Amino acid sequence: MEFSVKSGSAEKQRSACIVVGVFEPRRLTSVAEQLDKISDGYISNLLRRGDLEGKAGQMLLLHHVPNVLSERILLVGCGKERELDERQYRQIIAKTINTLNETGSMEAVCFLPEMHVKGRDTYWKVRMAVEATQDCLYTFNQLKSKKEEPRRPLRKIVFNVPTRKELSIGERAVEHALAISAGQKVCRDVANLPPNICNPEYLGNQALELADKYDNVSTYLVKEKEMQELGMGSYLAVGRGSENESVMSVIQYQGTDKETAPIVLVGKGLTFDTGGISLKPGAGMDEMKYDMGGAAGVLGTMHALAELKLPINVVGILAGCENMPDGRAYRPGDILTTMSGLTVEVLNTDAEGRLVLCDALTYVERFNPDSVIDVATLTGACVIALGHHATGLMSNHNPLAHDIVNASEQSGDRAWRLPLWDDYQELLESPFADMANIGGRAAGSITAGCFLSRFTKKYNWAHLDIAGTAWNSGKNKGSTGRPVPLLTQYLINRASNQVSD
């Protein structure tokens, strides 16, 4: 798919299709008014006849409009002008792209970014339009024997900006959007693969391929023998019941001098989670292939970062593992010794992600990090708390949490901060070990965060629980590619601040 930006008048466009907006009630945008004027009122006459009201998402495709150079005009209903917000804008773009893809218009010039969206500038409107387009056009059919493709798919789209002064802004928006979308595609492709293909070794191979592709990326793999030497007893216990060896992939991106402390991203990579001895119910268990969504998100973010060539240092950790029931599997009642030396009483083997992450979070101390963000499909309780709209955020450092929330608002990949008060820590008390691996049903997401916080005393840390946002169930089942936009935006902001400092 090819994207570009330009600044030009609608009546001079010679394209397969021009896309313009119509507000309620039957009110033409300024661009649509230009086309109406040169067509001697052709468009306004259609609206008066009731062909289009202008409600959000309505579409009307016109062919061979008098005196218009382009073959088609797509009129897009945009709702009430003063109520056009970011959510509705993205929905309108998505509906537009789906309509174009069905009409056989292989190229289009889209004037929708010229509309006013509350609180958003040209950069945001162009970037979100590109990201929404890529999201609409994403398919995962690699494993189907017969692949259905549109007869004449959309191949090129030009987004028009109001003035020539904004061309450079629009071009930067396209560059950022393409990198983020590429990262999301990597995330989605890996997450959507079945667990008989995507296992910890496969994740490791993807990390190695990333290093082969980019000169400023290097990767090494930590396998079970080295984990044993490092004392990662908690991580190793989770994977003990699986035939597939646990593999932790360490991806290092160097965008500036080696002395600059890196930002570390740690992704939970449970390539399949049966729950272990605390076996999950069968219904929906197939979706536990998405329990590596954190690692997929980190891998996708590292791809986006390498594409953008940001002047920062970042380490990405893919904590690959598989939780299976077996004669060697760890059990409820076991007491594990973590890499930090702290001991954990296992009360439920289905609370395994935190047992993998705690050792990974201890491992990253060696990088003397600027900050650490772990990403995990950690708790069903987070889905109950925030649904599928927002990622749960917890942190031991207010400025870091503020920066992540800010990035989430900028990117549209929302996060919501949950408390991490000491009051919750007592729920993890164990009579036999330093702590238990669960704290009961109450505040399940928060106690999981509290557990991880005990291993992050030496650096600024944030935890993202993406259990509700990493994938969709039902009709539109599949990985969402989140939180690649949020994490990449955070890194863009950090790189920008670092340069200005």
Short mmCIF file of C-alpha atoms in Angstrom, two decimals:
data_model
loop_
_atom_site.label_atom_id
_atom_site.label_comp_id
_atom_site.label_asym_id
_atom_site.label_seq_id
_atom_site.Cartn_x
_atom_site.Cartn_y
_atom_site.Cartn_z
CA MET A 1 0.00 0.00 0.00
CA GLU A 2 1.40 3.40 -1.04
CA PHE A 3 0.72 6.58 0.94
CA SER A 4 1.56 10.20 0.24
CA VAL A 5 0.42 13.70 1.13
CA LYS A 6 -0.25 16.68 -1.10
CA SER A 7 -1.91 20.06 -0.98
CA GLY A 8 -4.18 20.84 -3.89
CA SER A 9 -7.69 21.81 -4.90
CA ALA A 10 -10.26 19.07 -5.42
CA GLU A 11 -11.35 20.22 -8.88
CA LYS A 12 -7.83 19.68 -10.28
CA GLN A 13 -7.50 16.08 -9.06
CA ARG A 14 -7.44 13.40 -11.74
CA SER A 15 -7.87 10.16 -9.77
CA ALA A 16 -9.94 6.99 -9.60
CA CYS A 17 -11.78 8.52 -6.65
CA ILE A 18 -11.96 11.71 -4.57
CA VAL A 19 -13.11 11.34 -0.96
CA VAL A 20 -14.90 14.30 0.65
CA GLY A 21 -17.06 14.75 3.74
CA VAL A 22 -20.67 15.75 4.31
CA PHE A 23 -21.91 16.87 7.74
CA GLU A 24 -25.40 16.62 9.16
CA PRO A 25 -27.86 17.81 8.01
CA ARG A 26 -26.76 17.55 4.35
CA ARG A 27 -24.06 20.20 4.86
CA LEU A 28 -21.12 20.05 2.48
CA THR A 29 -17.56 20.51 3.69
CA SER A 30 -15.61 23.30 1.96
CA VAL A 31 -13.97 20.79 -0.41
CA ALA A 32 -17.30 19.21 -1.29
CA GLU A 33 -18.67 22.72 -1.94
CA GLN A 34 -15.91 23.31 -4.51
CA LEU A 35 -16.87 20.12 -6.35
CA ASP A 36 -20.55 21.03 -6.14
CA LYS A 37 -19.85 24.44 -7.65
CA ILE A 38 -17.94 23.16 -10.70
CA SER A 39 -20.57 20.44 -11.23
CA ASP A 40 -23.37 23.06 -11.30
CA GLY A 41 -25.02 21.85 -8.10
CA TYR A 42 -24.97 18.15 -9.02
CA ILE A 43 -24.01 17.05 -5.47
CA SER A 44 -26.35 19.39 -3.57
CA ASN A 45 -29.25 18.32 -5.79
CA LEU A 46 -28.65 14.68 -4.83
CA LEU A 47 -28.58 15.60 -1.15
CA ARG A 48 -31.83 17.53 -1.42
CA ARG A 49 -33.43 14.41 -2.88
CA GLY A 50 -32.43 12.54 0.29
CA ASP A 51 -29.64 10.34 -1.11
CA LEU A 52 -27.37 11.19 1.85
CA GLU A 53 -28.15 12.82 5.18
CA GLY A 54 -24.56 13.12 6.41
CA LYS A 55 -24.84 10.80 9.40
CA ALA A 56 -21.53 9.37 10.55
CA GLY A 57 -20.53 6.40 8.42
CA GLN A 58 -23.00 6.95 5.57
CA MET A 59 -21.44 6.49 2.11
CA LEU A 60 -22.57 7.57 -1.35
CA LEU A 61 -20.44 6.75 -4.39
CA LEU A 62 -20.95 8.99 -7.43
CA HIS A 63 -19.71 8.15 -10.93
CA HIS A 64 -18.75 10.62 -13.68
CA VAL A 65 -19.87 13.79 -11.92
CA PRO A 66 -20.16 16.62 -14.49
CA ASN A 67 -17.00 18.71 -14.98
CA VAL A 68 -15.04 16.71 -12.35
CA LEU A 69 -11.81 15.16 -13.65
CA SER A 70 -11.85 12.15 -11.32
CA GLU A 71 -13.85 9.04 -12.20
CA ARG A 72 -15.69 8.85 -8.88
CA ILE A 73 -16.53 10.94 -5.84
CA LEU A 74 -17.13 9.19 -2.53
CA LEU A 75 -19.29 11.28 -0.21
CA VAL A 76 -18.65 10.33 3.42
CA GLY A 77 -21.13 11.11 6.19
CA CYS A 78 -19.24 12.69 9.10
CA GLY A 79 -22.03 13.40 11.59
CA LYS A 80 -22.41 16.77 13.28
CA GLU A 81 -19.46 19.04 12.57
CA ARG A 82 -19.00 20.28 16.14
CA GLU A 83 -19.14 16.73 17.51
CA LEU A 84 -16.42 15.20 15.31
CA ASP A 85 -13.93 13.68 17.76
CA GLU A 86 -10.96 11.34 17.43
CA ARG A 87 -12.96 8.13 17.91
CA GLN A 88 -15.51 9.06 15.27
CA TYR A 89 -12.77 10.25 12.90
CA ARG A 90 -11.02 6.88 13.03
CA GLN A 91 -14.32 5.06 12.50
CA ILE A 92 -15.10 7.24 9.49
CA ILE A 93 -11.67 6.59 7.97
CA ALA A 94 -12.10 2.83 8.51
CA LYS A 95 -15.54 2.81 6.86
CA THR A 96 -14.15 4.87 3.97
CA ILE A 97 -11.26 2.48 3.34
CA ASN A 98 -13.53 -0.57 3.44
CA THR A 99 -15.88 1.11 0.95
CA LEU A 100 -13.04 2.08 -1.41
CA ASN A 101 -11.69 -1.46 -1.29
CA GLU A 102 -15.08 -2.82 -2.34
CA THR A 103 -15.64 -0.34 -5.18
CA GLY A 104 -12.61 -1.29 -7.25
CA SER A 105 -10.97 2.13 -6.85
CA MET A 106 -7.30 1.20 -6.85
CA GLU A 107 -6.27 4.74 -5.88
CA ALA A 108 -7.91 7.68 -4.15
CA VAL A 109 -7.30 11.25 -3.01
CA CYS A 110 -8.76 11.73 0.47
CA PHE A 111 -9.65 15.20 1.79
CA LEU A 112 -10.95 14.01 5.17
CA PRO A 113 -7.80 15.11 7.09
CA GLU A 114 -8.78 18.71 6.27
CA MET A 115 -11.79 18.47 8.58
CA HIS A 116 -11.58 19.88 12.10
CA VAL A 117 -11.26 17.19 14.78
CA LYS A 118 -11.55 18.43 18.35
CA GLY A 119 -8.12 18.89 19.94
CA ARG A 120 -6.19 17.30 17.07
CA ASP A 121 -3.79 18.77 14.50
CA THR A 122 -2.83 17.85 10.93
CA TYR A 123 -0.04 15.51 12.07
CA TRP A 124 -2.48 13.48 14.17
CA LYS A 125 -5.20 13.39 11.50
CA VAL A 126 -2.86 12.15 8.77
CA ARG A 127 -1.12 9.66 11.03
CA MET A 128 -4.38 8.19 12.34
CA ALA A 129 -5.73 7.98 8.79
CA VAL A 130 -2.72 5.93 7.67
CA GLU A 131 -2.83 3.70 10.75
CA ALA A 132 -6.59 3.14 10.41
CA THR A 133 -6.12 2.29 6.74
CA GLN A 134 -3.41 -0.27 7.46
CA ASP A 135 -5.55 -1.74 10.23
CA CYS A 136 -8.50 -2.16 7.84
CA LEU A 137 -6.40 -3.78 5.15
CA TYR A 138 -4.67 -6.27 7.49
CA THR A 139 -5.42 -9.93 6.83
CA PHE A 140 -4.01 -13.13 8.26
CA ASN A 141 -4.54 -15.92 5.75
CA GLN A 142 -1.07 -17.45 5.56
CA LEU A 143 -2.32 -20.83 6.72
CA LYS A 144 -5.39 -21.05 4.47
CA SER A 145 -5.17 -23.25 1.40
CA LYS A 146 -7.46 -20.86 -0.55
CA LYS A 147 -6.86 -17.16 -0.08
CA GLU A 148 -9.62 -14.68 -0.92
CA GLU A 149 -8.35 -11.35 -2.20
CA PRO A 150 -10.29 -8.28 -3.43
CA ARG A 151 -10.56 -8.26 -7.24
CA ARG A 152 -9.19 -4.71 -7.53
CA PRO A 153 -7.75 -3.82 -4.10
CA LEU A 154 -6.91 -0.28 -3.03
CA ARG A 155 -3.20 0.26 -3.73
CA LYS A 156 -2.55 3.98 -3.38
CA ILE A 157 -4.05 6.75 -1.27
CA VAL A 158 -3.13 10.42 -1.10
CA PHE A 159 -4.13 12.45 1.94
CA ASN A 160 -4.67 16.12 1.22
CA VAL A 161 -3.59 18.75 3.75
CA PRO A 162 -4.96 22.32 3.82
CA THR A 163 -1.75 24.24 3.01
CA ARG A 164 1.65 23.63 1.46
CA LYS A 165 3.24 24.63 4.78
CA GLU A 166 1.77 21.46 6.30
CA LEU A 167 3.25 19.07 3.73
CA SER A 168 6.34 18.34 5.85
CA ILE A 169 4.09 17.73 8.88
CA GLY A 170 1.98 15.32 6.84
CA GLU A 171 5.05 13.52 5.51
CA ARG A 172 6.39 13.04 9.03
CA ALA A 173 2.98 11.69 10.08
CA VAL A 174 3.05 9.16 7.22
CA GLU A 175 6.59 8.09 8.14
CA HIS A 176 5.65 7.51 11.79
CA ALA A 177 2.38 5.79 10.90
CA LEU A 178 4.03 3.38 8.46
CA ALA A 179 6.65 2.36 11.04
CA ILE A 180 4.02 1.85 13.74
CA SER A 181 1.76 -0.08 11.35
CA ALA A 182 4.69 -2.27 10.29
CA GLY A 183 5.38 -2.98 13.96
CA GLN A 184 1.72 -3.78 14.56
CA LYS A 185 1.74 -6.18 11.61
CA VAL A 186 4.75 -8.01 13.07
CA CYS A 187 2.98 -8.19 16.43
CA ARG A 188 -0.29 -9.42 14.92
CA ASP A 189 1.30 -11.97 12.60
CA VAL A 190 3.35 -13.57 15.38
CA ALA A 191 0.45 -13.54 17.86
CA ASN A 192 -2.03 -14.99 15.37
CA LEU A 193 0.20 -17.97 14.60
CA PRO A 194 -0.86 -21.25 16.22
CA PRO A 195 1.17 -22.54 19.18
CA ASN A 196 2.43 -25.54 17.20
CA ILE A 197 4.35 -23.02 15.08
CA CYS A 198 4.97 -20.11 17.42
CA ASN A 199 6.80 -21.54 20.43
CA PRO A 200 9.63 -19.95 22.50
CA GLU A 201 12.24 -21.04 19.95
CA TYR A 202 10.22 -19.43 17.14
CA LEU A 203 10.10 -16.15 19.10
CA GLY A 204 13.86 -16.36 19.47
CA ASN A 205 14.30 -16.88 15.73
CA GLN A 206 12.15 -13.82 15.02
CA ALA A 207 14.39 -11.80 17.32
CA LEU A 208 17.49 -13.06 15.52
CA GLU A 209 15.97 -12.16 12.13
CA LEU A 210 15.35 -8.63 13.38
CA ALA A 211 19.07 -8.30 14.14
CA ASP A 212 19.93 -9.62 10.67
CA LYS A 213 17.70 -6.97 9.09
CA TYR A 214 18.95 -3.88 10.95
CA ASP A 215 22.58 -2.87 11.54
CA ASN A 216 21.88 -1.12 14.86
CA VAL A 217 20.11 -4.16 16.36
CA SER A 218 21.79 -7.14 18.01
CA THR A 219 20.17 -10.20 19.58
CA TYR A 220 21.26 -13.02 21.81
CA LEU A 221 19.26 -15.88 23.30
CA VAL A 222 19.27 -17.02 26.92
CA LYS A 223 18.36 -20.71 27.01
CA GLU A 224 17.59 -23.03 29.90
CA LYS A 225 21.18 -23.99 30.67
CA GLU A 226 22.16 -20.35 31.14
CA MET A 227 18.94 -19.67 33.08
CA GLN A 228 19.96 -22.46 35.45
CA GLU A 229 23.39 -20.88 35.94
CA LEU A 230 21.75 -17.50 36.60
CA GLY A 231 19.44 -18.96 39.22
CA MET A 232 16.20 -18.19 37.33
CA GLY A 233 14.31 -20.88 39.25
CA SER A 234 10.91 -19.25 38.93
CA TYR A 235 11.08 -18.85 35.13
CA LEU A 236 12.39 -22.40 34.69
CA ALA A 237 9.67 -23.90 36.88
CA VAL A 238 6.88 -22.58 34.64
CA GLY A 239 8.31 -24.19 31.51
CA ARG A 240 9.28 -27.47 33.16
CA GLY A 241 6.18 -29.35 32.03
CA SER A 242 6.65 -28.49 28.35
CA GLU A 243 8.57 -30.34 25.64
CA ASN A 244 9.46 -26.91 24.22
CA GLU A 245 12.48 -25.33 25.86
CA SER A 246 12.08 -21.89 27.43
CA VAL A 247 13.99 -19.18 25.55
CA MET A 248 14.49 -15.57 26.60
CA SER A 249 15.37 -13.32 23.65
CA VAL A 250 17.39 -10.17 24.37
CA ILE A 251 17.18 -7.56 21.59
CA GLN A 252 19.45 -4.52 21.87
CA TYR A 253 18.84 -1.41 19.76
CA GLN A 254 21.58 1.22 19.83
CA GLY A 255 20.52 4.59 18.47
CA THR A 256 22.93 6.75 20.44
CA ASP A 257 26.18 6.45 22.42
CA LYS A 258 26.70 3.35 24.54
CA GLU A 259 26.96 5.39 27.73
CA THR A 260 23.31 6.44 27.52
CA ALA A 261 21.17 4.27 29.81
CA PRO A 262 18.65 2.20 27.84
CA ILE A 263 14.90 1.98 28.17
CA VAL A 264 14.03 -1.69 28.70
CA LEU A 265 10.83 -3.32 27.43
CA VAL A 266 9.99 -6.76 28.86
CA GLY A 267 7.28 -8.82 27.17
CA LYS A 268 5.56 -11.86 28.67
CA GLY A 269 5.92 -14.60 26.06
CA LEU A 270 3.74 -17.54 27.13
CA THR A 271 3.33 -19.04 23.68
CA PHE A 272 0.63 -21.27 25.13
CA ASP A 273 -0.87 -21.35 28.59
CA THR A 274 -2.93 -24.35 29.63
CA GLY A 275 -2.89 -23.15 33.23
CA GLY A 276 -0.57 -26.05 34.05
CA ILE A 277 -1.74 -28.32 36.87
CA SER A 278 -4.37 -25.66 37.70
CA LEU A 279 -5.86 -26.48 34.30
CA LYS A 280 -8.01 -23.90 32.54
CA PRO A 281 -11.52 -24.82 31.31
CA GLY A 282 -11.59 -26.06 27.72
CA ALA A 283 -13.90 -23.37 26.31
CA GLY A 284 -11.81 -20.61 24.77
CA MET A 285 -8.51 -22.23 25.70
CA ASP A 286 -7.39 -21.92 22.07
CA GLU A 287 -7.06 -18.18 22.68
CA MET A 288 -4.28 -18.84 25.15
CA LYS A 289 -1.92 -18.73 22.17
CA TYR A 290 -2.31 -14.96 22.69
CA ASP A 291 -0.70 -15.19 26.12
CA MET A 292 2.52 -14.16 24.39
CA GLY A 293 0.91 -10.84 23.39
CA GLY A 294 3.36 -8.91 25.56
CA ALA A 295 6.36 -10.42 23.78
CA ALA A 296 4.67 -9.90 20.40
CA GLY A 297 4.09 -6.26 21.33
CA VAL A 298 7.72 -5.75 22.31
CA LEU A 299 8.92 -7.45 19.11
CA GLY A 300 6.64 -5.22 17.03
CA THR A 301 7.80 -2.12 18.88
CA MET A 302 11.46 -3.01 18.27
CA HIS A 303 10.64 -3.30 14.55
CA ALA A 304 8.99 0.13 14.56
CA LEU A 305 11.92 1.59 16.51
CA ALA A 306 14.46 0.23 14.04
CA GLU A 307 12.44 1.64 11.12
CA LEU A 308 12.28 5.09 12.73
CA LYS A 309 15.99 5.07 13.68
CA LEU A 310 15.25 6.94 16.90
CA PRO A 311 18.30 8.37 18.74
CA ILE A 312 17.83 6.35 21.94
CA ASN A 313 18.99 3.02 23.33
CA VAL A 314 16.37 0.34 23.95
CA VAL A 315 16.55 -3.27 25.11
CA GLY A 316 13.63 -5.57 24.28
CA ILE A 317 13.16 -8.81 26.22
CA LEU A 318 10.91 -11.59 24.90
CA ALA A 319 10.33 -13.90 27.88
CA GLY A 320 9.38 -17.03 25.91
CA CYS A 321 7.91 -20.00 27.77
CA GLU A 322 5.10 -22.59 27.59
CA ASN A 323 2.95 -23.66 30.55
CA MET A 324 1.88 -27.30 30.20
CA PRO A 325 0.65 -30.02 32.61
CA ASP A 326 3.06 -32.94 32.80
CA GLY A 327 4.74 -35.23 35.30
CA ARG A 328 7.56 -32.68 35.55
CA ALA A 329 5.27 -29.64 35.80
CA TYR A 330 5.40 -27.40 38.83
CA ARG A 331 2.56 -27.77 41.35
CA PRO A 332 0.43 -25.74 43.73
CA GLY A 333 2.30 -25.84 47.01
CA ASP A 334 5.76 -25.73 45.43
CA ILE A 335 8.11 -23.05 46.72
CA LEU A 336 10.35 -21.49 44.07
CA THR A 337 13.55 -19.51 44.48
CA THR A 338 13.70 -16.58 42.10
CA MET A 339 16.81 -15.04 40.54
CA SER A 340 16.59 -12.25 43.12
CA GLY A 341 16.80 -14.78 45.97
CA LEU A 342 13.22 -14.15 47.09
CA THR A 343 11.06 -17.25 47.50
CA VAL A 344 7.52 -17.71 46.17
CA GLU A 345 4.84 -20.16 47.30
CA VAL A 346 2.82 -21.34 44.30
CA LEU A 347 -0.90 -21.31 45.08
CA ASN A 348 -2.05 -21.47 41.47
CA THR A 349 0.01 -22.57 38.47
CA ASP A 350 -2.22 -20.48 36.21
CA ALA A 351 -0.65 -17.34 37.71
CA GLU A 352 2.50 -18.17 35.78
CA GLY A 353 3.21 -14.96 33.89
CA ARG A 354 4.40 -13.12 36.96
CA LEU A 355 6.73 -16.03 37.79
CA VAL A 356 8.39 -15.69 34.39
CA LEU A 357 8.45 -11.89 34.49
CA CYS A 358 9.92 -11.60 37.98
CA ASP A 359 13.12 -13.33 36.88
CA ALA A 360 13.25 -11.34 33.64
CA LEU A 361 12.83 -8.12 35.66
CA THR A 362 15.75 -9.14 37.87
CA TYR A 363 17.84 -10.06 34.82
CA VAL A 364 17.49 -6.55 33.30
CA GLU A 365 19.22 -4.91 36.28
CA ARG A 366 22.49 -5.61 34.43
CA PHE A 367 21.63 -2.92 31.87
CA ASN A 368 21.45 -0.16 34.51
CA PRO A 369 18.23 0.95 32.81
CA ASP A 370 16.83 4.44 32.56
CA SER A 371 13.40 2.85 32.98
CA VAL A 372 11.73 -0.54 32.56
CA ILE A 373 8.27 -1.25 31.16
CA ASP A 374 6.89 -4.77 31.29
CA VAL A 375 4.01 -5.74 29.00
CA ALA A 376 1.85 -8.76 29.77
CA THR A 377 -1.51 -10.41 29.19
CA LEU A 378 -1.38 -10.89 32.93
CA THR A 379 -4.83 -11.01 34.55
CA GLY A 380 -8.43 -11.67 33.62
CA ALA A 381 -9.22 -9.27 36.43
CA CYS A 382 -7.96 -6.41 34.26
CA VAL A 383 -10.57 -7.29 31.63
CA ILE A 384 -13.26 -7.10 34.32
CA ALA A 385 -11.91 -3.74 35.53
CA LEU A 386 -11.30 -1.96 32.20
CA GLY A 387 -12.96 -4.11 29.55
CA HIS A 388 -11.33 -4.26 26.13
CA HIS A 389 -10.84 -0.52 25.76
CA ALA A 390 -7.93 0.40 28.02
CA THR A 391 -4.68 -1.22 29.08
CA GLY A 392 -4.07 -1.33 32.84
CA LEU A 393 -1.06 0.68 34.00
CA MET A 394 0.77 0.45 37.31
CA SER A 395 4.07 2.10 38.22
CA ASN A 396 6.48 2.87 41.04
CA HIS A 397 7.42 6.19 39.43
CA ASN A 398 4.90 8.99 38.84
CA PRO A 399 6.76 10.79 36.01
CA LEU A 400 7.08 7.50 34.08
CA ALA A 401 3.39 6.74 34.55
CA HIS A 402 2.51 10.27 33.42
CA ASP A 403 4.62 9.89 30.26
CA ILE A 404 2.96 6.57 29.40
CA VAL A 405 -0.55 7.95 29.90
CA ASN A 406 0.38 10.94 27.75
CA ALA A 407 1.67 8.63 24.98
CA SER A 408 -1.50 6.57 25.22
CA GLU A 409 -3.65 9.67 24.64
CA GLN A 410 -1.50 10.83 21.73
CA SER A 411 -1.55 7.43 20.04
CA GLY A 412 -5.18 6.53 20.73
CA ASP A 413 -3.90 3.31 22.34
CA ARG A 414 -5.32 4.08 25.75
CA ALA A 415 -3.99 3.15 29.16
CA TRP A 416 -5.51 3.81 32.58
CA ARG A 417 -3.52 3.97 35.78
CA LEU A 418 -4.46 1.71 38.69
CA PRO A 419 -3.20 2.20 42.26
CA LEU A 420 -0.21 0.31 43.58
CA TRP A 421 -0.58 1.17 47.25
CA ASP A 422 1.26 -0.73 49.97
CA ASP A 423 -2.13 -1.66 51.45
CA TYR A 424 -2.45 -4.33 48.76
CA GLN A 425 0.94 -5.94 49.44
CA GLU A 426 -0.29 -7.79 52.51
CA LEU A 427 -2.63 -9.84 50.30
CA LEU A 428 0.46 -11.65 48.98
CA GLU A 429 1.65 -12.86 52.38
CA SER A 430 2.59 -16.53 52.70
CA PRO A 431 3.21 -18.54 55.90
CA PHE A 432 5.92 -20.60 54.17
CA ALA A 433 7.74 -18.31 51.71
CA ASP A 434 8.54 -14.64 51.17
CA MET A 435 5.30 -14.27 49.21
CA ALA A 436 2.53 -16.18 47.45
CA ASN A 437 2.05 -15.95 43.70
CA ILE A 438 -1.61 -14.84 44.00
CA GLY A 439 -3.48 -12.62 46.39
CA GLY A 440 -7.04 -13.90 46.02
CA ARG A 441 -9.93 -12.68 43.87
CA ALA A 442 -10.08 -9.11 45.19
CA ALA A 443 -8.00 -6.56 43.22
CA GLY A 444 -6.40 -9.34 41.16
CA SER A 445 -4.75 -7.01 38.63
CA ILE A 446 -3.31 -4.82 41.37
CA THR A 447 -1.92 -7.67 43.47
CA ALA A 448 -0.25 -9.03 40.32
CA GLY A 449 1.35 -5.62 39.89
CA CYS A 450 2.32 -5.62 43.57
CA PHE A 451 4.01 -8.98 43.07
CA LEU A 452 6.10 -7.64 40.19
CA SER A 453 6.92 -4.44 42.06
CA ARG A 454 8.90 -6.46 44.61
CA PHE A 455 11.45 -7.22 41.88
CA THR A 456 11.79 -3.65 40.57
CA LYS A 457 13.26 -1.77 43.53
CA LYS A 458 16.44 -0.78 41.67
CA TYR A 459 14.92 1.21 38.79
CA ASN A 460 11.91 3.19 37.58
CA TRP A 461 9.32 0.68 36.42
CA ALA A 462 5.86 0.49 34.87
CA HIS A 463 3.63 -2.49 34.22
CA LEU A 464 1.12 -2.70 31.36
CA ASP A 465 -1.61 -5.34 31.70
CA ILE A 466 -2.87 -5.91 28.14
CA ALA A 467 -5.12 -8.90 28.89
CA GLY A 468 -8.15 -6.96 27.63
CA THR A 469 -6.54 -5.20 24.69
CA ALA A 470 -4.08 -7.60 23.03
CA TRP A 471 -6.66 -9.56 21.04
CA ASN A 472 -10.31 -9.71 20.00
CA SER A 473 -12.59 -12.70 20.41
CA GLY A 474 -15.68 -13.64 18.46
CA LYS A 475 -16.37 -12.62 14.86
CA ASN A 476 -13.30 -10.39 14.53
CA LYS A 477 -11.02 -12.76 16.39
CA GLY A 478 -7.34 -11.95 16.21
CA SER A 479 -4.48 -9.90 17.57
CA THR A 480 -5.01 -6.13 17.77
CA GLY A 481 -1.34 -5.20 17.58
CA ARG A 482 -1.62 -3.28 20.84
CA PRO A 483 0.31 -1.84 22.64
CA VAL A 484 2.74 -1.17 19.75
CA PRO A 485 1.28 2.32 19.08
CA LEU A 486 1.49 3.29 22.77
CA LEU A 487 5.04 2.01 23.28
CA THR A 488 6.32 3.49 20.02
CA GLN A 489 4.76 6.86 20.84
CA TYR A 490 6.42 6.74 24.26
CA LEU A 491 9.79 6.09 22.59
CA ILE A 492 9.22 8.86 20.02
CA ASN A 493 8.51 11.28 22.86
CA ARG A 494 11.55 10.15 24.84
CA ALA A 495 13.79 10.50 21.78
CA SER A 496 12.42 13.97 21.10
CA ASN A 497 13.02 15.06 24.68
CA GLN A 498 16.52 13.59 24.64
CA VAL A 499 17.43 15.56 21.49
CA SER A 500 15.98 18.82 22.86
CA ASP A 501 17.86 18.36 26.15
#
